[in-house]
Coordinates of C-alpha atoms in Angstrom, one line a residue:
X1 CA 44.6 -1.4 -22.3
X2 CA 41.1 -0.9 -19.7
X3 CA 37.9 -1.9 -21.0
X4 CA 34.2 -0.3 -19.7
X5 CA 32.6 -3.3 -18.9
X6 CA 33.0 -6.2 -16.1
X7 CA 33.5 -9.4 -17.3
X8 CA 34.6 -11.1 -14.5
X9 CA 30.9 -10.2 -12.5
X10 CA 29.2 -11.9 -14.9
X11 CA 31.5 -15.4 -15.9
X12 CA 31.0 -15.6 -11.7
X13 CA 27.0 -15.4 -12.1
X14 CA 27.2 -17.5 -14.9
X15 CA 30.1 -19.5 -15.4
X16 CA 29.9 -19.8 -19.4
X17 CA 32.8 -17.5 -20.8
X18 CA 31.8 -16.6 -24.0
X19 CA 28.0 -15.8 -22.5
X20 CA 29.8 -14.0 -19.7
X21 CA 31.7 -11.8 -22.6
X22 CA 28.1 -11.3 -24.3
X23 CA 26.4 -10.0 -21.2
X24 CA 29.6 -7.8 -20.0
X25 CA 29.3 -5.8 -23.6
X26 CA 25.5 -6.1 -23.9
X27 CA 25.0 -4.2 -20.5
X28 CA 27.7 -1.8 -21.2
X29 CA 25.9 -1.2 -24.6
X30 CA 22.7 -0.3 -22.6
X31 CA 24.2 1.2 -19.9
X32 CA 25.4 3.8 -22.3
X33 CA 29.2 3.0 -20.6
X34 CA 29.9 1.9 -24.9
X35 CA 28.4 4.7 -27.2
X36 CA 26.8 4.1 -30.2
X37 CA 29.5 4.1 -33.5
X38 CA 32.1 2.9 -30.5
X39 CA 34.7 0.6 -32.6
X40 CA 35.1 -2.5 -30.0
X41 CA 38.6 -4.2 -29.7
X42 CA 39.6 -6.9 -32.2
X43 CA 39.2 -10.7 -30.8
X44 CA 42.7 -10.8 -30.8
X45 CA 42.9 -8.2 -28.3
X46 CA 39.7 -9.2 -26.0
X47 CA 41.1 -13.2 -25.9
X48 CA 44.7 -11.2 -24.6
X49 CA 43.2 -9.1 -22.0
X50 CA 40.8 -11.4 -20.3
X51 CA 42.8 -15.0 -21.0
X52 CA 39.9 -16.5 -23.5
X53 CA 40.1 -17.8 -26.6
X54 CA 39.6 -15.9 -29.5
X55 CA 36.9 -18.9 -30.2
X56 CA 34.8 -17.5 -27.3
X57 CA 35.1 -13.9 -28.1
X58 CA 34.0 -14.3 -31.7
X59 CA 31.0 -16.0 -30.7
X60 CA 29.9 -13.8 -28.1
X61 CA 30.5 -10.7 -31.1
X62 CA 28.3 -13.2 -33.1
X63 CA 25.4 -13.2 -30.6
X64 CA 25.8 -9.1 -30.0
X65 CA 25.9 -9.5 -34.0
X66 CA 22.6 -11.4 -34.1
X67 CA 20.8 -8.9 -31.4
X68 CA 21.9 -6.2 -33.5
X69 CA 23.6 -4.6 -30.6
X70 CA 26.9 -4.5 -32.6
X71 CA 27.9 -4.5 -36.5
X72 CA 30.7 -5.6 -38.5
X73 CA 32.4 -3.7 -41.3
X74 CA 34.3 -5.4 -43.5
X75 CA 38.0 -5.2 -42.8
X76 CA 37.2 -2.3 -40.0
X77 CA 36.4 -3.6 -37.1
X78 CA 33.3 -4.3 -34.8
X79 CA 31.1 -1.2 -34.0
X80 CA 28.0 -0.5 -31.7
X81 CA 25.1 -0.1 -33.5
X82 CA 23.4 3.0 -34.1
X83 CA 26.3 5.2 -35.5
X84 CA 28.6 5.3 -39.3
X85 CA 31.6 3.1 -37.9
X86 CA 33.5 5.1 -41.1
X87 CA 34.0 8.2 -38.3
X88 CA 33.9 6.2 -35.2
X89 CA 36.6 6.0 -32.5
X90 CA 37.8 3.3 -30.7
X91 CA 36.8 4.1 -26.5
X92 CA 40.0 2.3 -25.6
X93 CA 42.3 4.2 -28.0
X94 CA 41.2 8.0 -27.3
X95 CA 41.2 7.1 -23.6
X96 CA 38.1 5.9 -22.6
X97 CA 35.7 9.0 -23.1
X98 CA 36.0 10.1 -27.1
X99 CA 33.0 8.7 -28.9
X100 CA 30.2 9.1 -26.5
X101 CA 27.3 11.1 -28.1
X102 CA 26.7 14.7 -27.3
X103 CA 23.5 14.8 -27.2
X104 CA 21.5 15.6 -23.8
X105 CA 18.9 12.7 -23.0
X106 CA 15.2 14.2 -22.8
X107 CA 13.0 12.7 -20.4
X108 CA 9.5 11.4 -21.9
X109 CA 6.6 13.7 -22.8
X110 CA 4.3 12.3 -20.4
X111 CA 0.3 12.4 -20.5
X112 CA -1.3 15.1 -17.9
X113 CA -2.0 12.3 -15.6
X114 CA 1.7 11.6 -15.5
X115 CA 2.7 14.7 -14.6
X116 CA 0.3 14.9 -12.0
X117 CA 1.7 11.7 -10.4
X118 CA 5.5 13.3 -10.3
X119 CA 3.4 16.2 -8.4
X120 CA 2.4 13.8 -5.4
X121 CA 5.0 13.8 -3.5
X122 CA 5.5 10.6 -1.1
X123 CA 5.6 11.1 3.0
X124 CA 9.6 11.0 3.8
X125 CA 9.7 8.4 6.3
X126 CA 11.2 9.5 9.7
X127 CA 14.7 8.9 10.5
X128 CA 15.7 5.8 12.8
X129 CA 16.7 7.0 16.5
X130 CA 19.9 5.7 17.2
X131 CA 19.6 4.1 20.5
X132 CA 22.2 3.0 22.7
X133 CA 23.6 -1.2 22.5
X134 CA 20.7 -3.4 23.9
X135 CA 17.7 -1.5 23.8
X136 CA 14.9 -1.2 21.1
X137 CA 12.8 0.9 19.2
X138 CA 9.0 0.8 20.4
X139 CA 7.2 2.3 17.3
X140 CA 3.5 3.1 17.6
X141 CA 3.3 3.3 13.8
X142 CA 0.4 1.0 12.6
X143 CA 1.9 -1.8 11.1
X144 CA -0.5 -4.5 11.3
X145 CA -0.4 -8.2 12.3
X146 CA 3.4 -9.2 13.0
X147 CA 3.8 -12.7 11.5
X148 CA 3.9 -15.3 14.4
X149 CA 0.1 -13.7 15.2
X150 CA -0.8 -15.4 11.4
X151 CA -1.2 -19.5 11.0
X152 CA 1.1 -19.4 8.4
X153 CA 2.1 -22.9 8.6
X154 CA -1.6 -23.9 8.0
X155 CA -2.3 -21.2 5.3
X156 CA 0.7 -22.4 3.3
X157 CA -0.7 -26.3 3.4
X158 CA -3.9 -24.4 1.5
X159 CA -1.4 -23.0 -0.3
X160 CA 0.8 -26.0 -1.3
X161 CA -2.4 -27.8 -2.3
X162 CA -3.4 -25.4 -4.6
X163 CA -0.3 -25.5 -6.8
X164 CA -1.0 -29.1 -6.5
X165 CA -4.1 -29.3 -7.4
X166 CA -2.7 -26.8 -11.1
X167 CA -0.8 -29.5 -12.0
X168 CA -3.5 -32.2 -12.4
X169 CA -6.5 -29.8 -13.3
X170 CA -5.0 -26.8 -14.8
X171 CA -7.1 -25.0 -12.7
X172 CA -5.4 -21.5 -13.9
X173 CA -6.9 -21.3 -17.2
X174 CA -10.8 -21.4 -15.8
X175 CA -10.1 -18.4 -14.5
X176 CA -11.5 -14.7 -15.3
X177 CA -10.3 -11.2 -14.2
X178 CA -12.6 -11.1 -12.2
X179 CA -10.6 -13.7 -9.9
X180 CA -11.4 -17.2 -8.5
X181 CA -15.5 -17.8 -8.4
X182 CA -14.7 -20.2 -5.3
X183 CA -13.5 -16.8 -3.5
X184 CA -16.0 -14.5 -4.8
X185 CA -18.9 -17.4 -3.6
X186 CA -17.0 -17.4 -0.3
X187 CA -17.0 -13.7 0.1
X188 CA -21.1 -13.3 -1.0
X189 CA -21.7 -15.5 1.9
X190 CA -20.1 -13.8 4.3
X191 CA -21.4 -10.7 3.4
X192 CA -24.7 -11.4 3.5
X193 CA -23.8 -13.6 7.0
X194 CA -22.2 -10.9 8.5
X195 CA -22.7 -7.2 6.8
X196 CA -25.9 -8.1 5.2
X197 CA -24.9 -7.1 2.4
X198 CA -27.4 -9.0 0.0
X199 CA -25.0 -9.8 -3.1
X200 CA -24.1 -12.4 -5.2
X201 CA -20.6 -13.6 -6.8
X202 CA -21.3 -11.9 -10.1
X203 CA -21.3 -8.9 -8.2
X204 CA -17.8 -9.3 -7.0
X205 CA -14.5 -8.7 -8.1
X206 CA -11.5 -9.8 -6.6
X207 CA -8.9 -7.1 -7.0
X208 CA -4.9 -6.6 -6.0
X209 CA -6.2 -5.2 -2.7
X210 CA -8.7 -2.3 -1.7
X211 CA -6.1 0.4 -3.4
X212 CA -6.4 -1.1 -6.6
X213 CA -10.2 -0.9 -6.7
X214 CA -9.9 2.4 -5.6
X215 CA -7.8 4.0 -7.9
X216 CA -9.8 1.7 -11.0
X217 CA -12.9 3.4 -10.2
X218 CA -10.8 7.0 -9.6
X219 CA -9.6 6.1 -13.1
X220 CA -13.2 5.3 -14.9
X221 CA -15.1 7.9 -13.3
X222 CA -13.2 11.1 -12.6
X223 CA -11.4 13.6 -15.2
X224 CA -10.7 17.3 -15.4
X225 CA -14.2 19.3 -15.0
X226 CA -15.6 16.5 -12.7
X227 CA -15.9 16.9 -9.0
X228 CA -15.3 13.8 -5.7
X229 CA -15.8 14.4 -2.4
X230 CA -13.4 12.4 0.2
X231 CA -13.4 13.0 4.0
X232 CA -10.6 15.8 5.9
X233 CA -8.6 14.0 7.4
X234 CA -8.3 11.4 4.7
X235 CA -6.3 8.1 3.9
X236 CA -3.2 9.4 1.6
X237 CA -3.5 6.9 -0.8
X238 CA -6.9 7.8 -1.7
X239 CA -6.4 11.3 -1.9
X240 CA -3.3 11.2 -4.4
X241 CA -5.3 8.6 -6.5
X242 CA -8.5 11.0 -7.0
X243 CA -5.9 13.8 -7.4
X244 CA -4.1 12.3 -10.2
X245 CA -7.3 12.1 -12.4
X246 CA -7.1 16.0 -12.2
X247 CA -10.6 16.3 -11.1
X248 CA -11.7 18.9 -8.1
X249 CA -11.7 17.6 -4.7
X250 CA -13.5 18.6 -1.9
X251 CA -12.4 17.7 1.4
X252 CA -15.5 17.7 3.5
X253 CA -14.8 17.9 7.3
X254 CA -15.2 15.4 9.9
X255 CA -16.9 15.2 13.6
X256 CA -17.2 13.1 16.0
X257 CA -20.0 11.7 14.1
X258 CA -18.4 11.6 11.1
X259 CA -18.6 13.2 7.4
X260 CA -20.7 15.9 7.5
X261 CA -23.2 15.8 4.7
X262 CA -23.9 18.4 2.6
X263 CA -25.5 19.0 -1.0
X264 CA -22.1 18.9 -2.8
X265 CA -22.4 19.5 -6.4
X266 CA -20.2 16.1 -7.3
X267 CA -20.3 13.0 -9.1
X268 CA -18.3 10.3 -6.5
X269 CA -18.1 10.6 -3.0
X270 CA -15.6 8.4 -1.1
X271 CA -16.2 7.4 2.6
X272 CA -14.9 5.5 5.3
X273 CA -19.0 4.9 7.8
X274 CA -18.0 1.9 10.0
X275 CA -15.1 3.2 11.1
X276 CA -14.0 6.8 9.7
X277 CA -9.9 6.8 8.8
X278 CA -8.2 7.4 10.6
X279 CA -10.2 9.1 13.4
X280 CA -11.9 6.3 14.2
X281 CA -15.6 7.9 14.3
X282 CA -18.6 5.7 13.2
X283 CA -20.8 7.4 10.8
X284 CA -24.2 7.7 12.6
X285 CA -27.2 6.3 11.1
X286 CA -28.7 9.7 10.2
X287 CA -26.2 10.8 8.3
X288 CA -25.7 7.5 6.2
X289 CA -29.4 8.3 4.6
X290 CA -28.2 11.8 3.9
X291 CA -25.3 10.2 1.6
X292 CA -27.5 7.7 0.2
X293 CA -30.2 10.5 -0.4
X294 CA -27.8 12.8 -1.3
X295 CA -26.4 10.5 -4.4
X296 CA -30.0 9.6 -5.4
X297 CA -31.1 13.1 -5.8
X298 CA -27.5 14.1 -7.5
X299 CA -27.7 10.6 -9.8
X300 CA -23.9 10.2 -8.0
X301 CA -22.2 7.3 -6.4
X302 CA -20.3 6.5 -3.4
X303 CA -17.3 4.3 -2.5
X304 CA -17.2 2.5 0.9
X305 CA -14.2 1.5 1.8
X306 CA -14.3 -1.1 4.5
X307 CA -10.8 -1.4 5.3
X308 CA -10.7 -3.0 9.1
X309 CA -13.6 -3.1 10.9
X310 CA -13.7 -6.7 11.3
X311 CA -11.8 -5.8 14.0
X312 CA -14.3 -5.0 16.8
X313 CA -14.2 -5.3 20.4
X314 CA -18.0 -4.0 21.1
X315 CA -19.6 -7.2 19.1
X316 CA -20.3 -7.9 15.7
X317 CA -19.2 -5.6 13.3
X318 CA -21.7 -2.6 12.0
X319 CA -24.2 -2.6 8.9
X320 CA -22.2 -0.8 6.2
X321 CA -23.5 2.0 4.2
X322 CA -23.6 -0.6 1.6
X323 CA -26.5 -3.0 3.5
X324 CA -28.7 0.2 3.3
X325 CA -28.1 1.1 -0.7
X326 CA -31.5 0.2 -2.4
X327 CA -30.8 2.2 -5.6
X328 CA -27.2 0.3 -6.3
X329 CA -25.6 3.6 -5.3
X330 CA -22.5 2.3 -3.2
X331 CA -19.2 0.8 -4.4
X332 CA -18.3 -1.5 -1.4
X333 CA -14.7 -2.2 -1.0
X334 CA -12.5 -4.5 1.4
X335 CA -9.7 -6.3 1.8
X336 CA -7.9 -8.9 3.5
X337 CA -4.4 -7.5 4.3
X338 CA -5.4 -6.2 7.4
X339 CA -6.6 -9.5 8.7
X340 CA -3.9 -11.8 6.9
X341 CA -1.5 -9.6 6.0
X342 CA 0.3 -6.5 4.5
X343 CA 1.8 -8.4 2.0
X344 CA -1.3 -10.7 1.4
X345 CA -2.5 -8.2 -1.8
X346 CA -6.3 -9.7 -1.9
X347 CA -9.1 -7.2 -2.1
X348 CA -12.9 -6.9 -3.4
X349 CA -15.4 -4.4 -5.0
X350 CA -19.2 -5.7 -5.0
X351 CA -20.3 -3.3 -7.7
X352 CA -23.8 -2.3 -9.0
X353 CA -24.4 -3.7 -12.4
X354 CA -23.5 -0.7 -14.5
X355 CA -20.1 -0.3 -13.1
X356 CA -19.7 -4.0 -13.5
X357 CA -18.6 -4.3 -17.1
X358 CA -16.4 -1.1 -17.5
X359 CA -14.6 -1.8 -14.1
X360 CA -13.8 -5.5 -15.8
X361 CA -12.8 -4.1 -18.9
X362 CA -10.2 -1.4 -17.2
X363 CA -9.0 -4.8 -14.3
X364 CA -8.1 -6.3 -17.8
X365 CA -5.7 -4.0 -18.6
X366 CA -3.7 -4.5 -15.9
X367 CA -4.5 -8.1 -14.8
X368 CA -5.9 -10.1 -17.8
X369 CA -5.7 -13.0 -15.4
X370 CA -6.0 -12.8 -12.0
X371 CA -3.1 -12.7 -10.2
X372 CA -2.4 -14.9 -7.2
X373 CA -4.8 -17.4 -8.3
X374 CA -3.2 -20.1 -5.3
X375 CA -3.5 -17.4 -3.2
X376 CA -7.7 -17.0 -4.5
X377 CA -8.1 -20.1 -4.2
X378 CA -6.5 -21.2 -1.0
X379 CA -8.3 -18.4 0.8
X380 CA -11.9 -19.6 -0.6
X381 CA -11.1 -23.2 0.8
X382 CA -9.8 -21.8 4.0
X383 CA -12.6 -19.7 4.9
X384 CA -15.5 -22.5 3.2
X385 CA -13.3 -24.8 6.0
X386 CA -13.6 -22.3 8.9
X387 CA -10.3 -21.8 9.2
X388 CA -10.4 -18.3 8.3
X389 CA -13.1 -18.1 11.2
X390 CA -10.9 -19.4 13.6
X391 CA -8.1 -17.3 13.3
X392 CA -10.5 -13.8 13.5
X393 CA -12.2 -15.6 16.3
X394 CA -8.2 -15.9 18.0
X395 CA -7.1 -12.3 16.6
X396 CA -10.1 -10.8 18.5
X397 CA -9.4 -12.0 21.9
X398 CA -6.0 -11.0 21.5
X399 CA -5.9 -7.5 20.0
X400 CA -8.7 -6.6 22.2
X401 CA -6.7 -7.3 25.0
X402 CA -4.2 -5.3 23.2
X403 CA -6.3 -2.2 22.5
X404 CA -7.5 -1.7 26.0
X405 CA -4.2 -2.1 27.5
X406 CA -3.2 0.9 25.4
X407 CA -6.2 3.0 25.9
X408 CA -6.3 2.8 29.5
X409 CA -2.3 3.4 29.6
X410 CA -2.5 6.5 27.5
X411 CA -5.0 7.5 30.3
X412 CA -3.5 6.8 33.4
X413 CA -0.5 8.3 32.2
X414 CA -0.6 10.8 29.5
X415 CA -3.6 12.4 30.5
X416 CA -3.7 15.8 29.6
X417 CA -1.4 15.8 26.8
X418 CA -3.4 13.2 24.2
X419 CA -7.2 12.3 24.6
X420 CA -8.1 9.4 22.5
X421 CA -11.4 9.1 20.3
X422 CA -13.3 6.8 21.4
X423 CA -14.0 4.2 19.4
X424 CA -14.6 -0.1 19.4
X425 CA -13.1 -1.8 16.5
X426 CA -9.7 -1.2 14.2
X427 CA -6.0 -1.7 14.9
X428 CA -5.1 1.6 15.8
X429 CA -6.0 4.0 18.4
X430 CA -6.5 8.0 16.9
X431 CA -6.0 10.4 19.7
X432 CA -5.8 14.5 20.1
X433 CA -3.0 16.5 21.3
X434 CA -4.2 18.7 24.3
X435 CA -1.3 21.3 24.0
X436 CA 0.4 23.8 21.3
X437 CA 1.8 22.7 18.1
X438 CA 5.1 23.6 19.3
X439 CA 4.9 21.6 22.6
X440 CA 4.1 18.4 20.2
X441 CA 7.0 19.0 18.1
X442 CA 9.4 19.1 21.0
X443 CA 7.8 15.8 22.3
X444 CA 8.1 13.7 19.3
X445 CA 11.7 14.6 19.0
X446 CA 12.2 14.1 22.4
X447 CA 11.1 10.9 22.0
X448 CA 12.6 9.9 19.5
X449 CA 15.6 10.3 21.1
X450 CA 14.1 7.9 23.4
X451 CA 13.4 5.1 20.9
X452 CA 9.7 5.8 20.7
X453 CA 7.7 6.8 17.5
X454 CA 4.0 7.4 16.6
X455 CA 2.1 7.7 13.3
X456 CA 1.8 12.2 12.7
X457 CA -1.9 12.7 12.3
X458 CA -1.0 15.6 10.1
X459 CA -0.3 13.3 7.2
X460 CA -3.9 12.5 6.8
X461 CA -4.9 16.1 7.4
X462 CA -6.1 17.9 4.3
X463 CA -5.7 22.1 4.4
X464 CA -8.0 24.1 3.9
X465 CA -8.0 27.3 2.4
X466 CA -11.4 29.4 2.7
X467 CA -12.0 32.4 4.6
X468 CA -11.8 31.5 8.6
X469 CA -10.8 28.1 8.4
X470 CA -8.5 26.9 11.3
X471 CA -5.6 24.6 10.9
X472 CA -6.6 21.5 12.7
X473 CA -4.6 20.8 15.8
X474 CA -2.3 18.0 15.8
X475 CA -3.2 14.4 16.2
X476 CA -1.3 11.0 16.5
X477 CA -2.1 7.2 15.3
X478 CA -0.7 4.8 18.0
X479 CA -1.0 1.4 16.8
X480 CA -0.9 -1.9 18.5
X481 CA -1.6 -5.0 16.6
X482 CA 2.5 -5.6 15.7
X483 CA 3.1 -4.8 19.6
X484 CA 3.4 -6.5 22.6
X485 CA 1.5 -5.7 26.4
X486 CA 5.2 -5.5 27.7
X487 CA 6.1 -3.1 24.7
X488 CA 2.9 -1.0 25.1
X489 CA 3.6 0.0 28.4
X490 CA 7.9 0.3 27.8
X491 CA 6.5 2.7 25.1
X492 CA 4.2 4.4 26.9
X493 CA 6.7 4.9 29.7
X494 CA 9.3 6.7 27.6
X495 CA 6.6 9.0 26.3
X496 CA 6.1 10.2 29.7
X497 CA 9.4 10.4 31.0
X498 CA 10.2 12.5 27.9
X499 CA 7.1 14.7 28.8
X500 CA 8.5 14.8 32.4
X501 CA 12.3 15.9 31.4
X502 CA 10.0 18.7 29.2
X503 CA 7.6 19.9 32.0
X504 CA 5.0 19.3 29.9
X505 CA 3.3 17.0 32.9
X506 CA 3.0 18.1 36.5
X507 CA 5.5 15.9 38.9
X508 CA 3.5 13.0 41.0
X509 CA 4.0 9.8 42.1
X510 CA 4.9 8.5 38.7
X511 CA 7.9 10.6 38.5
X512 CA 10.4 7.9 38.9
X513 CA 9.0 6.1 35.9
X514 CA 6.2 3.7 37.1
X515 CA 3.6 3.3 34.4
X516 CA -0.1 2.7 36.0
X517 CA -2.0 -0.5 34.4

């Protein structure tokens, strides 16, 4: 006699026999492994096969009983719910397999915004190289802060004090979807310190980072028949969220100046001005009041997303589109990953007042309370402390140092094959492949043979299908802020020497390998 079900797994998880028994048959009822009318073996038989008292079986049919994952018939047996037991055979006497239902499972009849989401297919991540024993990958893939570059011995003491502090206050239950008011005072302030930005709390939300405001206003504002602009090339995430509301995109083009404005016939335009993603551009001044005139004239509104320029290495970061809105126009939204963490999932919209109230209501479907409220609230003392401060002040000096070493090694020894943009903030460096398509393709597999990988620019790249329009050439995302000097120039290194073995750079004095500084 075999039975479907592992008992054995679960008495080692939990060490109770008869609750081990209940959870063995209650997962092979949902599992589907017993079928519905399936007669079960007597107690008798279970207490043989598995060495247990007949005690401990019966009360683990009991609790199944109870559930109503099992029922009794009188003088028949014990059944699985959901079938007559009168025609039901026993899995273990017809060999396992009689019993099961015939019928083919149907998947759910999802809404249209469903479907659209099984449509968006996800990037496939590129393989590992295998590299020989001792030697290491040296991915340029933006990745942000590694974690020995974060304090996080002093942000978990914020932390710890917090969940302290719960216990004698119940500081948890003062608190509105609209996350901590500590946090939202601390953010005001710096906004209007450094973006002047001239907002209040009450105009802040705090949200599960910048994707989550993003795809909340995607949600309230956009439908079938409605129209939003976004940038070519765009951030991915974006894009799918605004294409899942089944509106019409347009995917305006980008310079070296930016989004080019034009008198699109659109409700919501989403933008990236202090630092364009992921080329890297700044949006000139100029063509800021074009959007801001633009979306007074069409009575439409924009979203700024702010994602890392607090990462500059030319001075203080720039204005935002947002510091020039004098109609209540702009959505502004930011977050905190990129300066804390990836997976520290703290964001913020400041909101004009008549988005305020339907963005709260559709937050409270999702988060009724705020989630990470420790979190909230440790990060409001930190930064009313300075300590916040300090570590931007530190991250600074050292990715700076970072980003130069990796533009001017790109130029001294790459030159020719990728020009980067220029640009003076973020935490990755956008450059421009000088040769053919196929040329690029052969390098990146060459180098990944080497142990060397880059971000694809083409990810980001939107196509376009009108009359004369050319594929845009390809592009690469090298970042830096995970990395070390010594593994910027190791990386850099193997990118040439894979170029070299392909001819696609003339022979010098770097032949032998020697990367310039």
């Amino acid at each position: 006699m075999s039975s479907p079900f592992a008992y054995f797994a679960k008495l080692s998880d939990c060490g109770s026999k008869h609750l081990a028994m209940y959870l063995a048959i209650r997962e092979a009822i949902m599992e589907g492994t017993l079928a519905p009318g399936e007669k079960l073996p007597s107690t008798r038989q279970l207490a043989a096969l598995y060495g247990l008292s007949r005690g401990s079986v019966s009360l683990a049919y009991e609790m199944l009983s109870a559930e109503g994952f099992v029922q009794a018939g009188v003088g028949q047996g014990t059944f699985v719910a959901g079938a007559d037991p009168e025609g039901a055979v026993s899995h273990w006497a017809a060999g396992g397999e009689a019993g099961r239902g015939a019928s083919v499972r149907q998947p759910p009849r999802l809404a249209s915004w469903g479907l659209r989401l099984l449509e968006l297919q996800p990037v496939a991540p590129a393989p590992k190289p295998q590299l020989p024993a001792g030697e290491e990958t040296v991915s340029f893939v933006p990745a942000g802060l590694v974690p020995k570059r974060f304090p996080w011995q002093e942000w978990k003491s914020e932390v710890a004090q917090q969940w302290r502090s719960f216990g004698e206050s119940g500081a948890f239950y003062g608190q509105g979807s609209e996350g901590s008011l500590a946090l939202r005072k601390a953010i005001a302030g710096r906004l209007r310190r450094e973006r002047g930005i001239p907002c209040r709390e009450d105009d802040i939300v705090i949200t599960s980072g910048s994707m989550q405001a993003i795809a909340l206003l995607a949600h309230l504002m956009l439908e079938e028949g409605k129209t939003a602009v976004i940038e070519n090339p765009c951030y991915a995430g974006t894009r799918n969220a605004l294409l899942a509301t089944g509106a019409a995109i347009i995917a305006e083009r980008t310079d070296s100046g930016g989004i080019v404005p034009r008198d699109w016939d659109a409700e919501l335009l989403f933008v990236t001005p202090t630092r364009q993603f992921p080329t890297g551009v700044v949006l000139s001044y100029e063509r800021r009041q074009a959007l801001l005139a633009w979306a007074s004239r069409r009575g439409a509104w924009i979203v700024e997303d702010d994602y890392d320029s607090d990462f500059r290495w030319g001075g203080r970061p720039l204005e935002p589109l947002k510091a020039l809105d004098r109609e209540g126009r702009v959505v502004y939204v930011g977050t905190f990953s990129r300066s804390m963490s990836a997976s520290m999932r703290i964001g913020f919209a400041v909101l004009p007042k008549e988005l305020m109230q339907p963005f709260l209501l559709a937050k409270k479907l999702y988060d009724p309370y705020p989630t990470g409220i420790a979190e909230q609230l440790a990060l409001a003392n930190w930064m009313s402390s300075g300590g916040y401060d300090r570590h931007m002040r530190k991250m600074r000096r050292v990715l700076g140092k970072l980003e130069n070493k990796l533009r001017s090694s790109l130029a001294a020894n790459l030159q020719g094959l990728f020009t980067a943009v220029p640009s003076d903030a973020g935490l990755h460096v956008y450059a421009r492949w000088e040769g053919t398509e196929a040329d690029y393709r052969l390098l990146a597999e060459e180098c990944a043979h080497r142990g060397t990988e880059w971000k694809d620019g083409a990810v980001y790249d939107i196509p376009l299908a009108g009359p004369g329009e050319e594929k845009r050439p390809p592009s690469a995302l090298f970042g830096f802020a995970h990395l070390t000097e010594r593994q910027i120039e190791e990386g850099i290194r193997r990118i040439r020497q894979a170029a070299l073995a392909l001819n696609a750079l003339g022979a010098g004095p770097e032949q032998g390998g020697k990367v310039h500084d």
